[in-house]
XYZ file of N, CA and C in Angstrom:
777
model
N -36.845 1.872 -11.592
C -35.538 1.200 -11.514
C -35.033 1.237 -10.074
N -34.627 0.092 -9.533
C -34.129 0.031 -8.163
C -32.782 0.738 -8.062
N -32.386 1.064 -6.831
C -31.120 1.764 -6.639
C -29.940 0.908 -7.084
N -30.014 -0.423 -6.839
C -28.882 -1.256 -7.240
C -28.783 -1.353 -8.763
N -29.922 -1.427 -9.441
C -29.911 -1.465 -10.907
C -29.408 -0.146 -11.465
N -29.824 0.954 -10.857
C -29.407 2.283 -11.299
C -27.894 2.462 -11.153
N -27.355 2.053 -10.020
C -25.919 2.215 -9.792
C -25.130 1.280 -10.701
N -25.598 0.047 -10.866
C -24.923 -0.885 -11.768
C -24.862 -0.320 -13.177
N -25.949 0.285 -13.627
C -25.993 0.884 -14.957
C -25.000 2.032 -15.069
N -24.921 2.865 -14.046
C -23.994 3.991 -14.094
C -22.537 3.545 -14.100
N -22.240 2.499 -13.326
C -20.886 1.951 -13.346
C -20.560 1.345 -14.709
N -21.519 0.655 -15.294
C -21.323 0.063 -16.621
C -21.048 1.150 -17.662
N -21.842 2.200 -17.623
C -21.670 3.291 -18.580
C -20.346 4.017 -18.361
N -19.911 4.129 -17.099
C -18.619 4.750 -16.820
C -17.494 3.942 -17.464
N -17.594 2.619 -17.358
C -16.599 1.771 -17.992
C -16.612 1.875 -19.502
N -17.805 1.988 -20.070
C -17.932 2.080 -21.533
C -17.433 3.418 -22.069
N -17.684 4.484 -21.317
C -17.341 5.827 -21.792
C -15.957 6.286 -21.359
N -15.419 5.627 -20.325
C -14.145 6.074 -19.783
C -14.251 7.286 -18.890
N -15.474 7.645 -18.511
C -15.691 8.825 -17.664
C -16.127 8.375 -16.268
N -15.271 8.563 -15.275
C -15.603 8.120 -13.914
C -16.819 8.852 -13.350
N -17.429 8.225 -12.360
C -18.600 8.800 -11.704
C -18.254 9.153 -10.257
N -19.133 9.905 -9.626
C -18.937 10.249 -8.226
C -19.125 9.006 -7.349
N -18.553 9.019 -6.144
C -18.661 7.840 -5.275
C -20.105 7.425 -5.030
N -20.376 6.146 -5.180
C -21.730 5.648 -4.922
C -21.976 5.520 -3.421
N -20.888 5.516 -2.637
C -21.029 5.445 -1.181
C -21.733 6.680 -0.620
N -21.722 7.778 -1.370
C -22.437 8.967 -0.932
C -23.945 8.745 -0.946
N -24.390 7.759 -1.740
C -25.818 7.429 -1.809
C -26.188 6.269 -0.906
N -25.348 5.230 -0.879
C -25.718 3.998 -0.172
C -25.012 3.839 1.166
N -24.086 4.757 1.488
C -23.348 4.644 2.732
C -22.250 3.596 2.643
N -21.728 3.197 3.779
C -20.617 2.253 3.806
C -20.964 0.961 4.552
N -22.159 0.883 5.098
C -22.522 -0.278 5.910
C -23.068 -1.439 5.084
N -23.789 -1.122 3.994
C -24.510 -2.164 3.253
C -23.612 -2.799 2.193
N -22.667 -3.612 2.655
C -21.740 -4.271 1.736
C -22.475 -5.321 0.902
N -23.533 -5.896 1.467
C -24.335 -6.867 0.711
C -24.917 -6.225 -0.534
N -25.432 -5.006 -0.408
C -25.953 -4.279 -1.562
C -24.851 -4.036 -2.587
N -23.662 -3.690 -2.118
C -22.550 -3.440 -3.032
C -22.202 -4.692 -3.830
N -22.226 -5.866 -3.176
C -21.971 -7.109 -3.907
C -23.104 -7.422 -4.887
N -24.322 -7.070 -4.557
C -25.438 -7.254 -5.488
C -25.248 -6.400 -6.737
N -24.738 -5.183 -6.544
C -24.445 -4.312 -7.692
C -23.340 -4.931 -8.535
N -22.272 -5.410 -7.868
C -21.193 -6.085 -8.583
C -21.731 -7.250 -9.400
N -22.621 -8.039 -8.794
C -23.139 -9.233 -9.448
C -23.970 -8.903 -10.684
N -24.711 -7.800 -10.643
C -25.487 -7.398 -11.819
C -24.574 -7.169 -13.028
N -23.443 -6.496 -12.804
C -22.532 -6.242 -13.921
C -21.707 -7.470 -14.281
N -21.507 -8.393 -13.322
C -20.879 -9.680 -13.660
C -21.776 -10.445 -14.641
N -23.061 -10.504 -14.328
C -24.003 -11.200 -15.221
C -24.053 -10.526 -16.592
N -24.022 -9.211 -16.609
C -24.073 -8.489 -17.885
C -22.826 -8.772 -18.715
N -21.696 -8.844 -18.040
C -20.455 -9.120 -18.766
C -20.468 -10.530 -19.350
N -20.991 -11.491 -18.590
C -21.119 -12.864 -19.101
C -22.041 -12.892 -20.317
N -23.143 -12.171 -20.237
C -24.082 -12.105 -21.363
C -23.421 -11.525 -22.605
N -22.396 -10.687 -22.416
C -21.677 -10.086 -23.533
C -20.479 -10.919 -23.984
N -20.340 -12.138 -23.435
C -19.340 -13.059 -23.957
C -18.114 -13.292 -23.106
N -18.011 -12.632 -21.956
C -16.859 -12.849 -21.089
C -17.029 -14.141 -20.293
N -15.923 -14.799 -19.994
C -15.926 -16.042 -19.226
C -15.206 -15.824 -17.899
N -15.840 -16.243 -16.812
C -15.190 -16.161 -15.503
C -14.078 -17.198 -15.426
N -12.864 -16.757 -15.032
C -11.735 -17.683 -14.904
C -11.164 -17.695 -13.492
N -11.670 -16.843 -12.607
C -11.133 -16.828 -11.255
C -11.651 -15.659 -10.442
N -10.943 -15.384 -9.354
C -11.317 -14.314 -8.430
C -10.074 -13.544 -8.021
N -10.299 -12.312 -7.576
C -9.236 -11.517 -6.982
C -9.627 -11.147 -5.573
N -8.648 -11.102 -4.704
C -8.866 -10.687 -3.332
C -8.271 -9.295 -3.162
N -9.048 -8.396 -2.586
C -8.577 -7.045 -2.334
C -8.600 -6.721 -0.854
N -8.026 -5.571 -0.510
C -8.013 -5.083 0.872
C -7.373 -6.091 1.829
N -6.267 -6.679 1.406
C -5.570 -7.648 2.259
C -4.531 -6.979 3.153
N -4.274 -5.707 2.926
C -3.333 -4.957 3.749
C -4.081 -4.258 4.880
N -3.554 -4.346 6.101
C -4.188 -3.674 7.229
C -4.245 -2.168 7.023
N -3.215 -1.606 6.402
C -3.196 -0.156 6.166
C -4.326 0.255 5.227
N -4.534 -0.533 4.160
C -5.602 -0.199 3.210
C -6.964 -0.443 3.836
N -7.088 -1.490 4.675
C -8.352 -1.730 5.378
C -8.709 -0.533 6.252
N -7.726 0.010 6.963
C -7.979 1.197 7.789
C -8.389 2.383 6.923
N -7.769 2.473 5.745
C -8.053 3.591 4.845
C -9.510 3.603 4.389
N -10.086 2.442 4.119
C -11.467 2.384 3.642
C -12.448 1.976 4.737
N -11.942 1.789 5.961
C -12.821 1.581 7.100
C -13.437 0.199 7.213
N -12.652 -0.850 6.917
C -13.156 -2.221 7.043
C -12.150 -3.064 7.803
N -12.593 -4.247 8.210
C -11.722 -5.167 8.937
C -11.596 -6.512 8.237
N -11.998 -6.559 6.964
C -11.878 -7.808 6.215
C -11.613 -7.478 4.751
N -11.105 -8.460 4.000
C -10.871 -8.235 2.571
C -12.192 -8.136 1.792
N -12.058 -7.949 0.490
C -13.201 -8.065 -0.411
C -12.765 -8.900 -1.606
N -13.710 -9.168 -2.518
C -13.348 -9.964 -3.691
C -14.004 -9.391 -4.947
N -13.379 -9.701 -6.071
C -13.932 -9.368 -7.379
C -13.771 -10.557 -8.309
N -14.338 -10.439 -9.482
C -14.355 -11.532 -10.462
C -13.318 -11.268 -11.546
N -12.594 -12.325 -11.936
C -11.648 -12.247 -13.053
C -12.281 -12.875 -14.291
N -12.174 -12.181 -15.413
C -12.694 -12.668 -16.687
C -11.539 -12.935 -17.651
N -11.806 -13.782 -18.642
C -10.735 -14.180 -19.556
C -10.169 -12.994 -20.329
N -11.007 -12.003 -20.611
C -10.551 -10.874 -21.421
C -9.887 -9.774 -20.599
N -9.591 -10.064 -19.328
C -8.807 -9.146 -18.501
C -7.304 -9.399 -18.631
N -6.931 -10.533 -19.206
C -5.504 -10.884 -19.221
C -4.728 -10.034 -20.213
N -3.590 -9.517 -19.742
C -2.578 -8.890 -20.594
C -1.389 -9.840 -20.594
N -0.918 -10.216 -21.761
C 0.126 -11.242 -21.838
C 1.445 -10.746 -21.252
N 2.084 -11.626 -20.509
C 3.340 -11.317 -19.843
C 4.385 -10.817 -20.836
N 4.997 -9.678 -20.517
C 6.044 -9.110 -21.360
C 5.539 -8.251 -22.487
N 4.223 -8.201 -22.682
C 3.669 -7.404 -23.780
C 3.080 -6.096 -23.240
N 2.157 -5.501 -23.969
C 1.718 -4.148 -23.627
C 0.206 -4.036 -23.593
N -0.247 -2.964 -22.945
C -1.658 -2.613 -22.916
C -1.758 -1.099 -23.027
N -2.750 -0.637 -23.772
C -2.949 0.799 -23.934
C -3.689 1.369 -22.734
N -3.211 2.487 -22.230
C -3.897 3.137 -21.117
C -5.259 3.665 -21.536
N -5.518 3.731 -22.841
C -6.849 4.139 -23.312
C -7.918 3.103 -22.945
N -7.480 1.859 -22.687
C -8.407 0.793 -22.315
C -8.631 0.748 -20.803
N -7.917 1.587 -20.062
C -7.909 1.514 -18.608
C -8.511 2.781 -18.011
N -8.878 2.697 -16.740
C -9.422 3.853 -16.037
C -8.615 4.110 -14.773
N -7.863 5.210 -14.775
C -7.061 5.601 -13.619
C -6.197 4.435 -13.128
N -5.387 3.851 -14.010
C -4.730 2.585 -13.667
C -3.668 2.694 -12.579
N -3.617 1.636 -11.767
C -2.578 1.444 -10.768
C -2.165 -0.026 -10.825
N -0.998 -0.333 -10.272
C -0.508 -1.717 -10.305
C -0.124 -2.197 -8.911
N -0.263 -3.500 -8.723
C 0.158 -4.180 -7.499
C 0.868 -5.469 -7.884
N 1.826 -5.870 -7.072
C 2.491 -7.162 -7.251
C 1.859 -8.178 -6.317
N 1.597 -9.386 -6.828
C 0.889 -10.391 -6.052
C 1.426 -11.792 -6.345
N 1.119 -12.703 -5.437
C 1.286 -14.127 -5.697
C -0.082 -14.675 -6.087
N -0.139 -15.296 -7.245
C -1.392 -15.892 -7.723
C -1.325 -17.406 -7.568
N -2.487 -18.021 -7.523
C -2.578 -19.473 -7.386
C -3.567 -20.018 -8.403
N -3.338 -21.265 -8.815
C -4.302 -21.997 -9.632
C -4.717 -23.236 -8.839
N -6.017 -23.482 -8.787
C -6.545 -24.569 -7.964
C -6.557 -25.898 -8.706
N -6.235 -26.960 -7.969
C -6.245 -28.309 -8.545
C -7.577 -29.005 -8.328
N -8.365 -28.534 -7.360
C -9.703 -29.077 -7.195
C -10.601 -28.082 -6.458
N -11.876 -28.403 -6.383
C -12.869 -27.498 -5.815
C -12.655 -27.297 -4.307
N -13.101 -26.123 -3.843
C -13.179 -25.840 -2.407
C -14.634 -25.481 -2.121
N -15.446 -26.519 -1.905
C -16.895 -26.303 -1.932
C -17.641 -26.795 -0.703
N -16.919 -27.077 0.393
C -17.639 -27.527 1.583
C -17.619 -26.435 2.660
N -18.384 -26.629 3.711
C -18.626 -25.563 4.686
C -17.599 -25.510 5.812
N -16.648 -26.424 5.840
C -15.675 -26.475 6.937
C -14.250 -26.406 6.396
N -14.017 -25.492 5.470
C -12.706 -25.386 4.822
C -11.658 -24.921 5.825
N -10.497 -25.578 5.789
C -9.389 -25.242 6.684
C -8.162 -24.837 5.861
N -7.135 -24.381 6.573
C -5.868 -24.047 5.919
C -5.323 -25.236 5.138
N -5.389 -26.423 5.719
C -4.886 -27.617 5.042
C -5.658 -27.868 3.752
N -6.965 -27.663 3.777
C -7.771 -27.827 2.563
C -7.276 -26.897 1.461
N -6.994 -25.659 1.825
C -6.527 -24.684 0.837
C -5.173 -25.101 0.274
N -4.242 -25.468 1.153
C -2.911 -25.882 0.692
C -3.027 -27.083 -0.252
N -3.867 -28.043 0.105
C -4.024 -29.237 -0.726
C -4.720 -28.943 -2.051
N -5.466 -27.851 -2.097
C -6.220 -27.528 -3.307
C -5.444 -26.664 -4.296
N -4.251 -26.229 -3.919
C -3.469 -25.361 -4.808
C -2.556 -26.214 -5.688
N -2.725 -26.071 -6.984
C -1.888 -26.791 -7.944
C -0.504 -26.155 -7.997
N -0.471 -24.825 -8.184
C 0.816 -24.115 -8.219
C 0.599 -22.636 -7.943
N 1.697 -21.973 -7.588
C 1.736 -20.521 -7.418
C 2.459 -19.917 -8.606
N 2.184 -18.637 -8.854
C 2.780 -17.964 -10.006
C 2.806 -16.459 -9.733
N 3.851 -15.746 -10.186
C 3.892 -14.303 -9.948
C 2.865 -13.572 -10.802
N 2.366 -12.462 -10.293
C 1.324 -11.731 -11.015
C 1.441 -10.235 -10.779
N 0.972 -9.497 -11.763
C 0.761 -8.055 -11.641
C -0.732 -7.820 -11.788
N -1.347 -7.228 -10.780
C -2.734 -6.824 -10.958
C -2.766 -5.373 -11.410
N -3.525 -5.137 -12.487
C -3.763 -3.774 -12.953
C -5.133 -3.365 -12.436
N -5.139 -2.434 -11.510
C -6.394 -1.972 -10.950
C -6.906 -0.766 -11.725
N -8.199 -0.568 -11.660
C -8.803 0.600 -12.281
C -10.048 0.968 -11.494
N -10.382 2.237 -11.475
C -11.568 2.657 -10.737
C -12.477 3.487 -11.626
N -13.758 3.110 -11.594
C -14.772 3.899 -12.277
C -15.317 4.998 -11.364
N -14.701 5.147 -10.196
C -15.045 6.202 -9.249
C -14.019 7.328 -9.393
N -14.482 8.540 -9.556
C -13.603 9.675 -9.842
C -12.535 9.851 -8.761
N -11.297 10.023 -9.220
C -10.155 10.347 -8.356
C -9.853 9.274 -7.310
N -10.309 8.044 -7.553
C -10.093 6.957 -6.595
C -10.624 7.343 -5.210
N -11.674 8.127 -5.173
C -12.242 8.573 -3.900
C -13.185 7.496 -3.378
N -12.606 6.369 -2.945
C -13.420 5.184 -2.673
C -13.511 4.846 -1.193
N -14.650 4.301 -0.845
C -14.862 3.620 0.425
C -15.240 2.178 0.080
N -15.523 1.371 1.086
C -15.702 -0.060 0.857
C -16.823 -0.362 -0.135
N -17.955 0.316 -0.040
C -19.055 0.011 -0.959
C -18.740 0.438 -2.390
N -17.907 1.473 -2.532
C -17.507 1.895 -3.878
C -16.687 0.807 -4.565
N -15.663 0.311 -3.879
C -14.784 -0.657 -4.531
C -15.472 -2.003 -4.737
N -16.293 -2.441 -3.757
C -16.994 -3.719 -3.932
C -17.937 -3.653 -5.130
N -18.736 -2.594 -5.222
C -19.662 -2.457 -6.342
C -18.923 -2.407 -7.671
N -17.710 -1.865 -7.654
C -16.885 -1.711 -8.857
C -15.978 -2.925 -9.066
N -16.491 -4.114 -8.740
C -15.754 -5.381 -8.924
C -14.405 -5.356 -8.235
N -14.390 -4.788 -7.021
C -13.159 -4.704 -6.225
C -12.043 -3.986 -6.981
N -12.442 -3.029 -7.817
C -11.501 -2.199 -8.603
C -10.620 -3.033 -9.529
N -11.097 -4.214 -9.924
C -10.330 -5.066 -10.836
C -10.415 -4.523 -12.260
N -9.295 -4.520 -12.957
C -9.279 -4.079 -14.352
C -8.658 -5.156 -15.245
N -7.356 -5.420 -15.067
C -6.645 -6.410 -15.866
C -5.604 -7.097 -14.985
N -4.921 -8.078 -15.546
C -3.868 -8.760 -14.808
C -2.841 -9.335 -15.775
N -1.642 -9.540 -15.247
C -0.541 -10.167 -15.977
C -0.062 -11.344 -15.137
N 0.131 -12.490 -15.765
C 0.586 -13.691 -15.069
C 1.963 -14.084 -15.586
N 2.892 -14.310 -14.662
C 4.217 -14.771 -15.046
C 4.196 -16.197 -15.574
N 5.345 -16.662 -16.025
C 5.429 -17.967 -16.686
C 6.322 -18.941 -15.922
N 6.373 -18.800 -14.584
C 7.263 -19.641 -13.789
C 6.497 -20.297 -12.636
N 5.575 -21.204 -12.944
C 4.798 -21.836 -11.876
C 5.659 -22.704 -10.964
N 5.367 -22.633 -9.665
C 6.046 -23.472 -8.681
C 5.019 -24.077 -7.738
N 5.305 -25.280 -7.258
C 4.472 -25.850 -6.204
C 4.777 -25.125 -4.900
N 3.885 -25.240 -3.927
C 4.069 -24.528 -2.664
C 5.321 -24.984 -1.924
N 5.742 -26.213 -2.149
C 6.924 -26.734 -1.453
C 8.227 -26.186 -2.016
N 8.146 -25.484 -3.143
C 9.361 -25.024 -3.816
C 9.790 -23.612 -3.434
N 8.985 -22.911 -2.627
C 9.401 -21.575 -2.203
C 8.702 -21.211 -0.902
N 9.267 -20.235 -0.207
C 8.738 -19.762 1.070
C 7.878 -18.534 0.800
N 6.561 -18.741 0.690
C 5.715 -17.620 0.258
C 5.614 -16.516 1.302
N 5.724 -16.846 2.578
C 5.589 -15.818 3.609
C 6.783 -14.866 3.601
N 7.966 -15.408 3.432
C 9.180 -14.584 3.458
C 9.675 -14.188 2.072
N 8.958 -14.582 1.036
C 9.347 -14.213 -0.330
C 9.415 -12.694 -0.464
N 10.497 -12.215 -1.031
C 10.707 -10.779 -1.185
C 10.196 -10.318 -2.553
N 9.369 -9.289 -2.535
C 8.841 -8.723 -3.785
C 9.474 -7.363 -4.056
N 9.866 -7.168 -5.307
C 10.343 -5.859 -5.758
C 9.611 -5.500 -7.042
N 9.036 -4.300 -7.073
C 8.389 -3.820 -8.291
C 9.112 -2.555 -8.762
N 9.448 -2.551 -10.041
C 10.117 -1.408 -10.646
C 9.227 -0.807 -11.734
N 9.275 0.503 -11.854
C 8.697 1.198 -13.002
C 9.821 1.972 -13.664
N 10.075 1.651 -14.920
C 11.159 2.275 -15.686
C 12.487 2.172 -14.927
N 12.731 0.952 -14.407
C 13.978 0.596 -13.718
C 14.164 1.250 -12.357
N 13.147 1.928 -11.845
C 13.211 2.511 -10.511
C 12.323 1.713 -9.565
N 12.857 1.317 -8.420
C 12.069 0.565 -7.439
C 10.978 1.474 -6.862
N 9.728 1.021 -6.966
C 8.599 1.827 -6.488
C 7.800 1.130 -5.399
N 8.013 -0.174 -5.232
C 7.248 -0.926 -4.237
C 8.040 -2.159 -3.828
N 8.052 -2.418 -2.524
C 8.692 -3.608 -2.003
C 7.815 -4.211 -0.918
N 7.975 -5.503 -0.678
C 7.197 -6.153 0.368
C 7.513 -7.627 0.420
N 6.767 -8.333 1.257
C 6.938 -9.778 1.389
C 5.568 -10.438 1.378
N 5.575 -11.761 1.286
C 4.322 -12.505 1.325
C 3.536 -12.262 2.595
N 4.225 -11.972 3.683
C 3.564 -11.735 4.961
C 2.679 -10.492 4.939
N 2.914 -9.586 3.969
C 2.099 -8.368 3.878
C 0.662 -8.677 3.480
N 0.425 -9.858 2.951
C -0.911 -10.259 2.501
C -1.588 -11.084 3.595
N -2.210 -10.411 4.542
C -2.929 -11.052 5.654
C -2.069 -12.038 6.451
N -0.752 -11.752 6.523
C 0.157 -12.655 7.215
C 0.697 -13.756 6.336
N -0.100 -14.174 5.368
C 0.290 -15.171 4.362
C -0.768 -15.171 3.267
N -0.361 -15.290 2.003
C -1.367 -15.401 0.942
C -2.342 -16.562 1.140
N -1.906 -17.602 1.828
C -2.811 -18.732 2.116
C -3.984 -18.267 2.968
N -3.716 -17.385 3.925
C -4.807 -16.859 4.761
C -5.838 -16.121 3.917
N -5.351 -15.385 2.925
C -6.266 -14.648 2.042
C -7.127 -15.612 1.235
N -6.518 -16.671 0.711
C -7.283 -17.641 -0.080
C -8.279 -18.387 0.804
N -7.900 -18.667 2.038
C -8.831 -19.312 2.972
C -10.045 -18.418 3.214
N -9.800 -17.126 3.429
C -10.924 -16.197 3.599
C -11.838 -16.233 2.376
N -11.229 -16.174 1.174
C -12.010 -16.165 -0.061
C -12.807 -17.455 -0.211
N -12.164 -18.594 0.036
C -12.845 -19.885 -0.127
C -14.081 -19.964 0.756
N -13.950 -19.542 2.009
C -15.094 -19.550 2.919
C -16.182 -18.593 2.449
N -15.756 -17.409 1.985
C -16.718 -16.399 1.533
C -17.486 -16.885 0.319
N -16.800 -17.552 -0.609
C -17.463 -17.993 -1.828
C -18.448 -19.116 -1.546
N -18.150 -19.981 -0.574
C -19.132 -20.988 -0.147
C -20.342 -20.292 0.464
N -20.085 -19.274 1.276
C -21.157 -18.528 1.941
C -22.111 -17.890 0.938
N -21.567 -17.364 -0.167
C -22.430 -16.684 -1.147
C -22.945 -17.620 -2.235
N -22.581 -18.902 -2.159
C -23.162 -19.885 -3.068
C -22.443 -20.100 -4.375
N -21.212 -19.562 -4.500
C -20.433 -19.772 -5.731
C -19.015 -20.209 -5.351
N -18.870 -21.449 -4.860
C -17.571 -21.906 -4.359
C -16.485 -21.923 -5.430
N -15.253 -21.839 -4.959
C -14.099 -21.882 -5.862
C -13.997 -23.260 -6.509
N -13.621 -23.259 -7.794
C -13.599 -24.491 -8.567
C -12.205 -24.814 -9.102
N -12.016 -26.075 -9.389
C -10.778 -26.552 -10.018
C -10.437 -25.698 -11.237
N -9.170 -25.327 -11.332
C -8.704 -24.560 -12.477
C -8.822 -23.060 -12.332
N -9.502 -22.585 -11.290
C -9.651 -21.136 -11.138
C -8.322 -20.489 -10.756
N -8.142 -19.270 -11.273
C -6.998 -18.421 -10.950
C -7.394 -17.513 -9.792
N -6.539 -17.442 -8.774
C -6.814 -16.599 -7.616
C -5.674 -15.593 -7.460
N -5.989 -14.311 -7.575
C -5.031 -13.260 -7.232
C -5.196 -12.982 -5.750
N -4.156 -13.267 -4.952
C -4.335 -13.355 -3.507
C -4.211 -12.036 -2.760
N -3.722 -10.985 -3.405
C -3.636 -9.696 -2.734
C -2.239 -9.112 -2.803
N -2.174 -7.809 -2.608
C -0.926 -7.080 -2.815
C 0.129 -7.408 -1.771
N 1.394 -7.434 -2.227
C 2.539 -7.617 -1.337
C 3.210 -6.290 -1.001
N 2.728 -5.220 -1.597
C 3.287 -3.894 -1.363
C 2.303 -2.843 -1.822
N 2.690 -1.575 -1.750
C 1.780 -0.485 -2.088
C 1.280 -0.529 -3.534
N 0.095 0.032 -3.738
C -0.502 0.197 -5.058
C 0.078 1.472 -5.687
N 0.570 1.359 -6.931
C 1.302 2.461 -7.554
C 0.622 2.886 -8.861
N 0.369 4.192 -9.061
C -0.209 4.654 -10.324
C 0.754 4.451 -11.490
N 0.188 4.237 -12.682
C 1.004 4.121 -13.892
C 0.492 5.071 -14.966
N 1.403 5.408 -15.893
C 1.115 6.351 -16.970
C 1.584 5.767 -18.297
N 1.140 6.364 -19.419
C 1.632 5.899 -20.712
C 3.162 5.902 -20.758
N 3.712 4.892 -21.412
C 5.154 4.679 -21.576
C 5.834 4.088 -20.351
N 5.091 3.782 -19.296
C 5.693 3.120 -18.137
C 5.917 1.636 -18.424
N 7.055 1.137 -17.965
C 7.374 -0.283 -18.061
C 7.471 -0.832 -16.648
N 6.605 -1.784 -16.325
C 6.499 -2.323 -14.972
C 7.088 -3.726 -14.938
N 7.985 -3.946 -13.987
C 8.581 -5.261 -13.771
C 8.385 -5.655 -12.316
N 7.995 -6.895 -12.095
C 7.845 -7.440 -10.755
C 8.727 -8.673 -10.627
N 9.421 -8.779 -9.512
C 10.222 -9.956 -9.215
C 9.908 -10.411 -7.795
N 9.584 -11.694 -7.637
C 9.328 -12.286 -6.328
C 10.361 -13.393 -6.127
N 11.123 -13.289 -5.035
C 12.263 -14.192 -4.852
C 11.854 -15.646 -4.962
N 12.642 -16.384 -5.727
C 12.450 -17.804 -6.044
C 11.299 -18.025 -7.031
N 10.174 -17.313 -6.832
C 8.993 -17.561 -7.663
C 9.141 -17.022 -9.074
N 9.899 -15.956 -9.257
C 10.082 -15.399 -10.603
C 9.397 -14.062 -10.767
N 9.133 -13.677 -12.013
C 8.621 -12.341 -12.260
C 7.625 -12.254 -13.388
N 7.199 -11.005 -13.635
C 6.284 -10.686 -14.720
C 6.514 -9.230 -15.098
N 6.108 -8.859 -16.306
C 6.299 -7.487 -16.747
C 5.208 -7.066 -17.721
N 5.031 -5.750 -17.851
C 4.046 -5.212 -18.782
C 4.441 -3.780 -19.123
N 4.163 -3.399 -20.366
C 4.433 -2.039 -20.839
C 3.111 -1.326 -21.080
N 2.978 -0.111 -20.564
C 1.781 0.678 -20.759
C 2.013 1.680 -21.883
N 1.159 1.608 -22.905
C 1.292 2.506 -24.049
C 0.171 3.553 -24.022
N 0.333 4.561 -24.863
C -0.675 5.618 -24.912
C -1.834 5.208 -25.825
């Protein structure tokens, strides 16, 4: 069994058992990000074989502070599946999650493909049907969130679940760069930020992703959901926590974590 197959299997079993594993970066180092994406892809294919449908992508490591923390100078990406969605305003059991944390984000839905080799900012803006508020629920199959870049990439960019708000707006209807985000847990403010916290603008993050997906041969397609990256710090959650996110003008989303 190759090292990538072995690690993919261990990550899969960690997800199935709920028991995190030691960092895989201790074995593969932090330089071979290509190998980490190959590991991610093995479990993406396995999940599809088990009936999951790809509906979009998530962008991670869009904050300069988090990039410094894991020792990289660019974002990463993971795959979103249909069975990751938690309905807005409803609940999810923490028994289904692994070391859960939450982030507030601006999400986008694409109106057409981004599949050519010279994608520009204008192409991205023209390809966005609407923006919508989102909560990303992150999870790590790596013990104690002791992650470096190859750990999170191999682990599908630490993607677990997501919540999408119900207030879609076109890009002309709000100022995404200066949009103010507030996230509360049990009515206490735990995270604040603006659209500018996401690589200067969430559009910049989507442009990076669009180029990357063309590079790896799986370009972004019409109808895909894109979680563009955090607008503020990632916050741990526990059973009985109620999370609310509000993004100025764009609206909000909420989720309750049960035991």
